Coordinates of C-alpha atoms and ligand atoms in Angstrom, one line a residue:
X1 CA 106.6 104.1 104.0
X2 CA 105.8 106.4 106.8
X3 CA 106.8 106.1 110.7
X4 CA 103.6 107.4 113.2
X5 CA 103.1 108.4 116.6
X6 CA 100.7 108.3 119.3
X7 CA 100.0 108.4 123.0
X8 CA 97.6 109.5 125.3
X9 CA 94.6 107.5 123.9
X10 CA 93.9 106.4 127.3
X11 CA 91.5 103.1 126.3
X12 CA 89.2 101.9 128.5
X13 CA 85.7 100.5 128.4
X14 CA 83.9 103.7 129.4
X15 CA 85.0 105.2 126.2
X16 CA 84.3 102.7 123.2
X17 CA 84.5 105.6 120.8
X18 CA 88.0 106.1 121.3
X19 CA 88.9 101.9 120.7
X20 CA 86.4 102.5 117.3
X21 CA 88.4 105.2 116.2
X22 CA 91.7 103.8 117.2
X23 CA 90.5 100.4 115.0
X24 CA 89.9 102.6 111.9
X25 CA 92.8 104.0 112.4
X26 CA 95.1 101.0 112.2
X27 CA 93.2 100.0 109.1
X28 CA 93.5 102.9 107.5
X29 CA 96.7 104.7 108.3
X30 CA 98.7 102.6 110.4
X31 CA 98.5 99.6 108.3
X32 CA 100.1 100.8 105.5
X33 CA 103.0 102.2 107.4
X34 CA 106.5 100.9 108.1
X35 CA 106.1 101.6 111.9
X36 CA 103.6 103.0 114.7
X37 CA 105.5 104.0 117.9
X38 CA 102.7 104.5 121.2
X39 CA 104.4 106.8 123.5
X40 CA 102.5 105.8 126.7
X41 CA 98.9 106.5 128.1
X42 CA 97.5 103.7 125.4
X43 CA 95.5 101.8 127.8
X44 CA 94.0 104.1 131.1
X45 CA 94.8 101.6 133.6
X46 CA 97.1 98.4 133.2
X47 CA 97.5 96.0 136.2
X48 CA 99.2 93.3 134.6
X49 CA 99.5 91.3 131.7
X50 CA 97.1 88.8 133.1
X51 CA 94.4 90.9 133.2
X52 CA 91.3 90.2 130.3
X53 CA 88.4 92.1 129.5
X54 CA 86.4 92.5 126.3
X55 CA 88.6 95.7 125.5
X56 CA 92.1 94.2 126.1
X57 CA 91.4 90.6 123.9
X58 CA 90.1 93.1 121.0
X59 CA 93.1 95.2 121.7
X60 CA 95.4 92.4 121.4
X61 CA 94.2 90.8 118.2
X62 CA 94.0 94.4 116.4
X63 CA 97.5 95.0 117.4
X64 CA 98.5 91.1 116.4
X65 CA 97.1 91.7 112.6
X66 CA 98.7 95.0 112.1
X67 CA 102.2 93.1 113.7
X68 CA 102.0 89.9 111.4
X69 CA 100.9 92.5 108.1
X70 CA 104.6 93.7 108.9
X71 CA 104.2 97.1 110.6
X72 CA 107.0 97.5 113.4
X73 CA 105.3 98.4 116.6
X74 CA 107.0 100.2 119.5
X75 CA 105.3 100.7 122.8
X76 CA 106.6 102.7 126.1
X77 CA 105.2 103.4 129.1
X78 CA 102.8 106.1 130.4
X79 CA 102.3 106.7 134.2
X80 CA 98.9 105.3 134.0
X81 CA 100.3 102.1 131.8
X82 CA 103.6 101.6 133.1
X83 CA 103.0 97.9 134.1
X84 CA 102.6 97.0 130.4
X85 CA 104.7 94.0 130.1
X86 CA 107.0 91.7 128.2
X87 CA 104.5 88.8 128.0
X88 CA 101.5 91.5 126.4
X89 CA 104.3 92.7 123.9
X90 CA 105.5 89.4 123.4
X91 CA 102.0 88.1 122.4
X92 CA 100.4 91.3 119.6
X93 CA 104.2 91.2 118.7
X94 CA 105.3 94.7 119.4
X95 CA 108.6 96.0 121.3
X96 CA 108.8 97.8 124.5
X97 CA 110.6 101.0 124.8
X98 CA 112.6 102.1 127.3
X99 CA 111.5 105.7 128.2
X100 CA 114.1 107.8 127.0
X101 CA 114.4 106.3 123.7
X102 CA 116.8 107.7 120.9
X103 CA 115.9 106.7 117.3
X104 CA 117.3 108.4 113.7
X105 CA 113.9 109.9 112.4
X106 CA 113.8 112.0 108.9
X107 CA 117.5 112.7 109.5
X108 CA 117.4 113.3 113.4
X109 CA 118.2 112.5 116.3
X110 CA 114.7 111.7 118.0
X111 CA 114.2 111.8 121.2
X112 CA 111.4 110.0 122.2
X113 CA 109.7 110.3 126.0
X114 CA 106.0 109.9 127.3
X115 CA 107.0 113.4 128.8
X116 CA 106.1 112.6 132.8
X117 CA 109.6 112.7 134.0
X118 CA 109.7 116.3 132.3
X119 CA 107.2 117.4 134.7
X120 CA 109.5 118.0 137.4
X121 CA 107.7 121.3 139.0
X122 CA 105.3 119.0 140.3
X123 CA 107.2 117.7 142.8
X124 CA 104.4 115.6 144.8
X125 CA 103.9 113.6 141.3
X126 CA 107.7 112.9 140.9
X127 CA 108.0 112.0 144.7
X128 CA 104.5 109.3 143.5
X129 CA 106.6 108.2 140.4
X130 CA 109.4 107.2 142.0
X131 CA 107.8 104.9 144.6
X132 CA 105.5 103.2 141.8
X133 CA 108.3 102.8 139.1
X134 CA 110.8 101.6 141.6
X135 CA 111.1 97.7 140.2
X136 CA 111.1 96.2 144.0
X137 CA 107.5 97.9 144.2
X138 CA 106.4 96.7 140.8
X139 CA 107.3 93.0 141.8
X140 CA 105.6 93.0 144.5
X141 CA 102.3 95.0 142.8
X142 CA 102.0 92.4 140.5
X143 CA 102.2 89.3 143.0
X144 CA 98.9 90.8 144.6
X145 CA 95.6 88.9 143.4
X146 CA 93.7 91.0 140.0
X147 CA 91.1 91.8 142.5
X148 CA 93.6 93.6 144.8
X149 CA 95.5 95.2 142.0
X150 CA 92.2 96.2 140.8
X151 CA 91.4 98.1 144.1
X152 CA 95.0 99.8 144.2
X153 CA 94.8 101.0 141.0
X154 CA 91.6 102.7 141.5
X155 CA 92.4 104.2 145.0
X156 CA 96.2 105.4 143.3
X157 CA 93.6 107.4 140.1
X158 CA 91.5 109.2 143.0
X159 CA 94.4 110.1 144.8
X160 CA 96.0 111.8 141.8
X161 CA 93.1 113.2 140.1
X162 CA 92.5 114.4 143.5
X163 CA 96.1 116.1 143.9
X164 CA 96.0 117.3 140.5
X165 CA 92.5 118.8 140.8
X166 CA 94.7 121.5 143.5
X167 CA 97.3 121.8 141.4
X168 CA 98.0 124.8 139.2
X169 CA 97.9 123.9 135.0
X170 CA 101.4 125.2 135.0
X171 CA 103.2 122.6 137.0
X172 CA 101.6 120.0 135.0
X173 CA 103.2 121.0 132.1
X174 CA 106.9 120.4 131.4
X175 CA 110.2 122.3 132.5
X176 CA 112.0 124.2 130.2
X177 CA 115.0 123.0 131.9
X178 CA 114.0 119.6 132.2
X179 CA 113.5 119.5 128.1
X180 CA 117.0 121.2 127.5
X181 CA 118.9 119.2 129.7
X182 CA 117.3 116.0 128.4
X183 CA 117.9 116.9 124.6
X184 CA 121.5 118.1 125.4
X185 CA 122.7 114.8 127.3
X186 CA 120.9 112.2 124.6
X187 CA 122.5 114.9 122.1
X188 CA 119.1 115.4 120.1
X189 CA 117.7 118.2 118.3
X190 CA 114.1 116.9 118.1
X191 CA 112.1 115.5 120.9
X192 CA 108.5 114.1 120.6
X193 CA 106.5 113.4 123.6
X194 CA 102.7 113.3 125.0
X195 CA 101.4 113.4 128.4
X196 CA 100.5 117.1 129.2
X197 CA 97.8 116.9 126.0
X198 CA 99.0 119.9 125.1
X199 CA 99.4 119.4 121.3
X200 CA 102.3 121.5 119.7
X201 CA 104.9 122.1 117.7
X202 CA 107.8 124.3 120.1
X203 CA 110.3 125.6 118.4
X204 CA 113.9 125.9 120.7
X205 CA 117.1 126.7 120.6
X206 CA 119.6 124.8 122.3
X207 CA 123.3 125.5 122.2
X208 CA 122.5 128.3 119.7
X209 CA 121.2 125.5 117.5
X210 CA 117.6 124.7 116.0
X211 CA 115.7 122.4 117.9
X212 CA 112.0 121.1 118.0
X213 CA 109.5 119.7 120.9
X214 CA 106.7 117.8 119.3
X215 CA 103.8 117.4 121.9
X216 CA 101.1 114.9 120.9
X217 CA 97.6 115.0 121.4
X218 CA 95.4 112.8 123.6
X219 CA 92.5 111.0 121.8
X220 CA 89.6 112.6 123.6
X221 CA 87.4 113.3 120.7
X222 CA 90.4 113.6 118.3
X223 CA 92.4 111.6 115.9
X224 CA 96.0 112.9 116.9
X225 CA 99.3 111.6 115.1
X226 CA 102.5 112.6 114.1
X227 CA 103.6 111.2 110.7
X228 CA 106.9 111.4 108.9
X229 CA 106.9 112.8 105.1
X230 CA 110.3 112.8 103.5
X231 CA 112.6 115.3 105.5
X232 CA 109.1 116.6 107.4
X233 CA 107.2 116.3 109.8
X234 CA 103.3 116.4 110.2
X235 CA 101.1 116.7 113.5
X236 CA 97.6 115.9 112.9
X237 CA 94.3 115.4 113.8
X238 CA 90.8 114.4 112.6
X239 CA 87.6 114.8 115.4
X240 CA 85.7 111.6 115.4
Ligands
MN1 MN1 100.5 110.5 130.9

């Protein structure tokens, strides 16, 4: 019984390739394996638990049958999904993460991250992430009409894609620092994250010991997961 991982699929409705291929892929991988951890960026745009749309309902009932077949399913946030909440876990049946998360993985210490808070060269995003993870702002987000949420959300995605559209590809990606300090204080020796969609395998040393950074893919044309095989690991992907 194998553990997976994925992130960065980014669902929405303009993209119902990406839900197709995510669909097959619970029916034909996931389902037969003991657990599928989502490390943020599943949806491209949450706004609240109480939002519905064609997409979501499918969503949820997809993720309800692989949950009640007996496949563990762990969900964390990304920055474009971070208001996922306990009522939508509660409901497909799955467990919210907190974002570090350590778990024991083909003999490991696994540290497990979306990978945002690593980014810290980009300091105009980590200012942006602090406001809209602060739980005082969240609160008071989600007390807003849909309609209004709605119109937040899509004026916060121009602004970004408007900063990062001036921003050079290197500060988007993460800090060496940032990655040693965070697998030296949660005492890991493997961390697996997505975000940057920059899918690799790093090899590191840290503390003149072997240590690995696993960076998932996003699902932009591409199948990526990371699957567990004995004492190995396997990063793969399949173009639909
Ligand atoms: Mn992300």
């Amino acid at each position: 019984m194998t553990t997976l991982f994925i992130s960065d699929l980014h669902l929405d409705e303009t993209r119902p390739d990406i839900t197709r291929a995510f669909f097959e892929f619970l029916h034909h991988t996931a389902i037969n394996a003991k657990s599928l951890y989502i490390l943020g960026d599943f949806f491209e745009g949450w706004i609240g638990d109480d939002d519905s749309s064609a997409l979501i309902e499918a969503v949820r009932t997809e993720l309800r049958a692989l949950t009640k077949h007996g496949v563990s399913l762990y969900i964390m946030h990304g920055n474009r999904d971070f208001l996922i909440g306990d009522a939508f876990c509660a409901d497909v049946g799955a467990t919210l993460l907190q974002d570090p998360t350590i778990i024991s993985l083909a003999g490991e210490q696994t540290l497990l991250m979306h990978g945002d808070s690593l980014c810290t060269d980009d300091q105009e995003y980590m200012q942006f992430r602090k406001m809209l993870r602060n739980p005082a702002w969240q609160q008071d987000a989600l007390k807003k009409p849909l309609e209004e949420r709605r119109a937040i959300a899509k004026h916060l995605r121009m602004a970004s894609s408007e900063a990062n559209s001036n921003k050079a590809e290197d500060i988007m990606d993460v800090n060496a620092d940032a990655v040693n300090s965070a697998l030296m204080e949660h005492g890991c020796t493997r961390l697996i994250h997505g975000h940057t969609h920059r899918p690799y395998r790093h090899q590191l040393t840290i503390n003149q010991q072997p240590a690995e950074r696993i960076v998932l893919g996003d699902w932009d044309g591409s199948v990526w997961y990371l699957t567990d095989e004995g004492e190995s690991l396997s990063l793969r992907s399949t173009p639909f």
